[in-house]
Amino acid sequence: MAVTACQGLGFIVSLIGIAGIIAATCMDQWSTQDLYNNPVTAVFNYQGLWRSCVRESSGFTECRGYFTLLGLPAMLQAVRALMIVGIVLGAISLLVSIFALKCIRIGSMEDSAKANMTLTSGIMFIISGLCAITGVSVFANMLVTNFWMSTANMYTGMGGMVQTVQTRYTFGSALFVGWVAGGLTLIGGVMMCIACRGLVPEETNYKAVSYHASGHNVAYKPGGFKASTGFGPNSKNKKIYEGGVHTEDEVQSHPSKYDYV
C-alpha cells in the first residue's frame, strides 16, 4: 500500500511539474522592465523566450516574435534547448510511468517489469527537472549580468550624474514558475525511484522434493536439489529389475523366477 501511494504521489507531483515547465516555456514574462528610477511609465516592456511585448498604459498590448535564429544570443538559444529537452523527456517519462503504475494491470506484466519502468521514468523525471532548473538559472544569470552592466552604463561622469536612460530588465514571473516546476519534477522523480525498490519482487527459496518413480523401498526426501542417481561413489550399485530399483544385496537375498530356468 505504501509503495502504491509513493508511486502515485510521485506521478502526480511529476505531472504538475511537467505542466509547470510547459507553462513557463510558453510564458512571455521571462524578463520584465525594471521601473525603478524610470521616468517613462506609460510603456511597459517584457520579454520571453519566443517574443517580446509592449504594454501601454491604455491597456493595449503588442507582441512581436523573434523572427531570427542566428541573430539571437547564444545563451537564449541554450535556454530554449534546455527547456525543450526537459519537456520532451518529461512527456516520455509520463507515458512510461502510466504503464508502470502498480494500480494499473496491463496483460500479464510482472512486477519486475513495472519496477524497471518505474526506475526509468524516475530517472527521466530527474533529468527533466534538472534541465528546467538549469535553463531558468542560466537565463536569470544572464539577466543579472545585463542588469548591472546597464546600471554601470547609466551612471557616467563625475558624481554619478545620470547621463543616459537605458531600459533594464529584471526577473519575470516565468522564472519563478520554472524554478518551482523543475523542483516538483525533480522531487517526483526521486519518489518514483524510491517506489521502485518496493516493486522489486523478493527472492523466495523453495524447498525441492526429489521424486522417483514408484517402486519398492523408495523414500521421498525434502530439503535439497541433490537426488541420488545411483552412480555416486557412496551409493551401492543399483540395478533395475522388474518391480522397481533394488540393490545387489536385495537381489541376491530374493531370488527371481529366472534363477530356476
Short mmCIF file of C-alpha atoms in Angstrom, two decimals:
data_model
loop_
_atom_site.label_atom_id
_atom_site.label_comp_id
_atom_site.label_asym_id
_atom_site.label_seq_id
_atom_site.Cartn_x
_atom_site.Cartn_y
_atom_site.Cartn_z
CA MET A 1 0.00 0.00 0.00
CA ALA A 2 2.82 2.41 0.87
CA VAL A 3 4.61 1.60 -2.39
CA THR A 4 1.46 2.29 -4.42
CA ALA A 5 0.89 5.57 -2.59
CA CYS A 6 4.50 6.67 -3.08
CA GLN A 7 4.39 5.79 -6.76
CA GLY A 8 1.07 7.52 -7.32
CA LEU A 9 2.12 10.63 -5.42
CA GLY A 10 5.38 10.80 -7.35
CA PHE A 11 3.46 10.53 -10.62
CA ILE A 12 1.06 13.35 -9.65
CA VAL A 13 3.88 15.64 -8.47
CA SER A 14 5.84 14.99 -11.65
CA LEU A 15 2.75 15.64 -13.76
CA ILE A 16 2.25 19.02 -12.09
CA GLY A 17 5.94 19.79 -12.57
CA ILE A 18 5.90 18.97 -16.29
CA ALA A 19 2.79 21.10 -16.75
CA GLY A 20 4.59 23.96 -14.99
CA ILE A 21 7.66 23.57 -17.22
CA ILE A 22 5.48 23.76 -20.33
CA ALA A 23 3.68 26.83 -18.95
CA ALA A 24 6.95 28.56 -18.08
CA THR A 25 8.38 27.89 -21.52
CA CYS A 26 5.35 29.41 -23.22
CA MET A 27 5.11 32.46 -20.94
CA ASP A 28 6.28 35.88 -22.12
CA GLN A 29 7.31 37.27 -18.72
CA TRP A 30 10.81 35.82 -18.52
CA SER A 31 12.24 39.31 -18.13
CA THR A 32 10.26 42.41 -17.22
CA GLN A 33 11.20 46.05 -17.33
CA ASP A 34 12.64 47.49 -14.16
CA LEU A 35 10.57 50.54 -13.23
CA TYR A 36 12.92 51.77 -10.52
CA ASN A 37 14.06 55.35 -11.35
CA ASN A 38 12.37 55.04 -14.73
CA PRO A 39 10.65 58.30 -15.72
CA VAL A 40 8.69 56.62 -18.53
CA THR A 41 5.77 54.70 -17.04
CA ALA A 42 3.33 54.83 -19.93
CA VAL A 43 5.03 51.87 -21.63
CA PHE A 44 5.93 48.57 -20.01
CA ASN A 45 8.22 46.10 -21.79
CA TYR A 46 8.63 42.40 -21.08
CA GLN A 47 10.31 39.59 -22.98
CA GLY A 48 10.06 35.84 -23.25
CA LEU A 49 11.88 33.03 -25.00
CA TRP A 50 9.91 33.41 -28.20
CA ARG A 51 8.78 37.04 -28.42
CA SER A 52 8.91 40.48 -26.82
CA CYS A 53 5.85 42.50 -25.84
CA VAL A 54 4.98 46.13 -25.11
CA ARG A 55 2.03 47.10 -22.93
CA GLU A 56 0.78 50.63 -22.92
CA SER A 57 -0.98 52.44 -20.11
CA SER A 58 -4.20 52.30 -22.12
CA GLY A 59 -4.19 48.51 -21.81
CA PHE A 60 -3.17 47.78 -25.39
CA THR A 61 -0.50 45.08 -25.72
CA GLU A 62 1.56 44.39 -28.80
CA CYS A 63 3.89 41.41 -29.14
CA ARG A 64 6.48 40.68 -31.79
CA GLY A 65 8.14 37.32 -32.24
CA TYR A 66 11.81 36.69 -32.76
CA PHE A 67 11.94 36.07 -36.50
CA THR A 68 15.62 35.27 -36.50
CA LEU A 69 17.61 32.35 -35.21
CA LEU A 70 21.22 33.29 -35.81
CA GLY A 71 20.72 36.82 -34.54
CA LEU A 72 19.65 35.69 -31.07
CA PRO A 73 22.14 35.44 -28.19
CA ALA A 74 23.74 32.04 -27.71
CA MET A 75 22.60 31.90 -24.09
CA LEU A 76 18.98 32.39 -25.11
CA GLN A 77 19.22 29.56 -27.63
CA ALA A 78 20.80 27.34 -24.97
CA VAL A 79 17.92 28.10 -22.59
CA ARG A 80 15.44 27.24 -25.32
CA ALA A 81 17.17 23.93 -25.94
CA LEU A 82 17.25 23.03 -22.24
CA MET A 83 13.55 23.77 -21.77
CA ILE A 84 12.57 21.78 -24.86
CA VAL A 85 14.69 18.82 -23.79
CA GLY A 86 13.08 18.95 -20.35
CA ILE A 87 9.60 18.95 -21.87
CA VAL A 88 10.36 16.05 -24.24
CA LEU A 89 11.92 13.92 -21.51
CA GLY A 90 9.04 14.73 -19.18
CA ALA A 91 6.44 13.72 -21.77
CA ILE A 92 8.19 10.41 -22.45
CA SER A 93 8.60 9.66 -18.75
CA LEU A 94 4.92 10.43 -18.14
CA LEU A 95 3.96 7.90 -20.81
CA VAL A 96 6.27 5.28 -19.33
CA SER A 97 5.13 5.91 -15.77
CA ILE A 98 1.47 5.44 -16.71
CA PHE A 99 2.14 1.86 -17.74
CA ALA A 100 4.38 1.36 -14.69
CA LEU A 101 1.71 2.24 -12.13
CA LYS A 102 1.02 -0.67 -9.83
CA CYS A 103 -2.69 0.10 -9.71
CA ILE A 104 -2.95 -0.46 -13.47
CA ARG A 105 -2.67 -4.03 -14.71
CA ILE A 106 -1.86 -4.49 -18.39
CA GLY A 107 -1.92 -8.06 -19.62
CA SER A 108 0.45 -10.36 -17.75
CA MET A 109 3.09 -7.72 -16.95
CA GLU A 110 5.20 -8.81 -13.99
CA ASP A 111 6.18 -6.64 -11.05
CA SER A 112 9.84 -6.78 -12.09
CA ALA A 113 8.98 -5.14 -15.43
CA LYS A 114 6.95 -2.47 -13.64
CA ALA A 115 9.87 -1.85 -11.30
CA ASN A 116 12.24 -1.30 -14.22
CA MET A 117 9.78 1.04 -15.91
CA THR A 118 9.27 2.97 -12.68
CA LEU A 119 13.01 3.41 -12.24
CA THR A 120 13.41 4.53 -15.86
CA SER A 121 10.63 7.10 -15.58
CA GLY A 122 12.02 8.36 -12.26
CA ILE A 123 15.47 8.93 -13.75
CA MET A 124 13.95 10.72 -16.74
CA PHE A 125 11.88 12.92 -14.42
CA ILE A 126 15.03 13.87 -12.53
CA ILE A 127 16.86 14.77 -15.74
CA SER A 128 13.85 16.76 -16.95
CA GLY A 129 13.70 18.74 -13.72
CA LEU A 130 17.43 19.42 -13.81
CA CYS A 131 17.17 20.67 -17.40
CA ALA A 132 14.39 23.09 -16.43
CA ILE A 133 16.21 24.37 -13.35
CA THR A 134 19.43 24.79 -15.32
CA GLY A 135 17.71 26.66 -18.14
CA VAL A 136 15.94 29.07 -15.80
CA SER A 137 19.10 29.63 -13.78
CA VAL A 138 21.15 30.40 -16.90
CA PHE A 139 18.58 32.95 -18.03
CA ALA A 140 18.49 34.52 -14.56
CA ASN A 141 22.29 34.80 -14.54
CA MET A 142 22.14 36.50 -17.92
CA LEU A 143 19.59 38.98 -16.58
CA VAL A 144 21.72 39.79 -13.54
CA THR A 145 24.79 40.38 -15.70
CA ASN A 146 22.94 42.64 -18.14
CA PHE A 147 21.24 44.50 -15.30
CA TRP A 148 24.48 45.51 -13.60
CA MET A 149 26.13 46.33 -16.89
CA SER A 150 23.22 48.60 -17.78
CA THR A 151 23.40 50.22 -14.35
CA ALA A 152 27.10 50.89 -14.77
CA ASN A 153 26.49 52.47 -18.16
CA MET A 154 23.70 54.69 -16.83
CA TYR A 155 25.89 56.43 -14.27
CA THR A 156 28.79 58.11 -16.03
CA GLY A 157 30.77 61.22 -15.30
CA MET A 158 31.61 62.96 -12.06
CA GLY A 159 29.45 62.50 -9.02
CA GLY A 160 27.33 59.74 -10.56
CA MET A 161 25.26 62.18 -12.61
CA VAL A 162 22.72 60.35 -14.80
CA GLN A 163 23.63 60.96 -18.40
CA THR A 164 21.55 58.34 -20.22
CA VAL A 165 18.39 56.38 -19.52
CA GLN A 166 18.51 52.72 -20.51
CA THR A 167 15.90 50.02 -20.22
CA ARG A 168 16.85 47.49 -17.58
CA TYR A 169 15.18 44.13 -17.14
CA THR A 170 14.68 42.11 -14.00
CA PHE A 171 13.22 38.72 -13.10
CA GLY A 172 9.85 37.88 -14.56
CA SER A 173 7.16 35.56 -13.24
CA ALA A 174 8.13 32.81 -15.68
CA LEU A 175 11.43 32.31 -13.90
CA PHE A 176 9.77 31.54 -10.59
CA VAL A 177 7.28 29.22 -12.28
CA GLY A 178 10.17 27.40 -13.95
CA TRP A 179 12.11 27.01 -10.71
CA VAL A 180 9.11 25.63 -8.83
CA ALA A 181 8.11 23.34 -11.71
CA GLY A 182 11.63 21.97 -12.07
CA GLY A 183 11.81 21.31 -8.33
CA LEU A 184 8.48 19.47 -8.35
CA THR A 185 9.58 17.34 -11.29
CA LEU A 186 12.83 16.52 -9.51
CA ILE A 187 11.01 15.55 -6.31
CA GLY A 188 8.54 13.41 -8.26
CA GLY A 189 11.39 11.58 -9.95
CA VAL A 190 13.05 10.84 -6.63
CA MET A 191 9.79 9.45 -5.28
CA MET A 192 9.41 7.21 -8.32
CA CYS A 193 12.93 5.86 -7.78
CA ILE A 194 12.13 5.18 -4.13
CA ALA A 195 8.91 3.37 -5.10
CA CYS A 196 10.92 1.18 -7.49
CA ARG A 197 12.61 -0.56 -4.57
CA GLY A 198 9.27 -1.71 -3.19
CA LEU A 199 8.12 -3.06 -6.55
CA VAL A 200 11.07 -5.42 -6.95
CA PRO A 201 9.84 -8.94 -6.06
CA GLU A 202 11.69 -10.59 -3.20
CA GLU A 203 13.69 -13.73 -3.92
CA THR A 204 11.89 -16.76 -2.46
CA ASN A 205 13.69 -20.01 -1.73
CA TYR A 206 11.58 -23.09 -2.29
CA LYS A 207 12.49 -26.47 -0.84
CA ALA A 208 12.72 -29.04 -3.58
CA VAL A 209 11.48 -32.58 -3.27
CA SER A 210 13.36 -35.33 -5.12
CA TYR A 211 10.90 -37.61 -6.85
CA HIS A 212 11.49 -41.13 -8.12
CA ALA A 213 9.27 -43.49 -9.97
CA SER A 214 7.07 -45.60 -7.76
CA GLY A 215 8.72 -48.79 -6.65
CA HIS A 216 9.85 -50.78 -3.64
CA ASN A 217 11.91 -49.16 -0.87
CA VAL A 218 11.73 -45.65 -2.39
CA ALA A 219 11.78 -42.70 0.01
CA TYR A 220 10.96 -39.06 -0.68
CA LYS A 221 13.47 -36.67 0.86
CA PRO A 222 12.58 -32.96 1.05
CA GLY A 223 15.07 -30.15 1.51
CA GLY A 224 17.51 -30.11 -1.38
CA PHE A 225 18.06 -30.35 -5.08
CA LYS A 226 20.59 -33.20 -4.91
CA ALA A 227 18.96 -36.53 -5.58
CA SER A 228 20.51 -39.94 -5.51
CA THR A 229 21.19 -41.19 -9.03
CA GLY A 230 22.83 -44.49 -8.19
CA PHE A 231 26.10 -43.52 -9.80
CA GLY A 232 27.84 -41.85 -6.82
CA PRO A 233 30.83 -43.33 -5.03
CA ASN A 234 28.99 -43.66 -1.72
CA SER A 235 26.00 -45.48 -3.05
CA LYS A 236 25.71 -49.15 -3.64
CA ASN A 237 25.47 -50.49 -7.15
CA LYS A 238 21.86 -50.48 -8.13
CA LYS A 239 20.26 -52.36 -10.96
CA ILE A 240 16.82 -52.02 -12.39
CA TYR A 241 14.72 -55.14 -12.34
CA GLU A 242 11.06 -55.79 -12.55
CA GLY A 243 9.20 -54.16 -9.72
CA GLY A 244 11.48 -51.16 -9.04
CA VAL A 245 15.02 -50.33 -8.03
CA HIS A 246 16.94 -52.81 -5.83
CA THR A 247 20.49 -53.16 -4.66
CA GLU A 248 22.59 -56.17 -5.49
CA ASP A 249 22.24 -57.49 -1.89
CA GLU A 250 18.47 -57.41 -2.13
CA VAL A 251 18.56 -59.16 -5.47
CA GLN A 252 20.71 -61.97 -4.11
CA SER A 253 18.55 -62.46 -1.00
CA HIS A 254 15.36 -62.61 -3.04
CA PRO A 255 15.84 -64.95 -5.96
CA SER A 256 13.73 -64.26 -9.00
CA LYS A 257 11.95 -66.59 -11.27
CA TYR A 258 14.82 -66.52 -13.74
CA ASP A 259 17.07 -68.36 -11.27
CA TYR A 260 15.12 -71.59 -11.77
CA VAL A 261 15.17 -71.61 -15.53
#
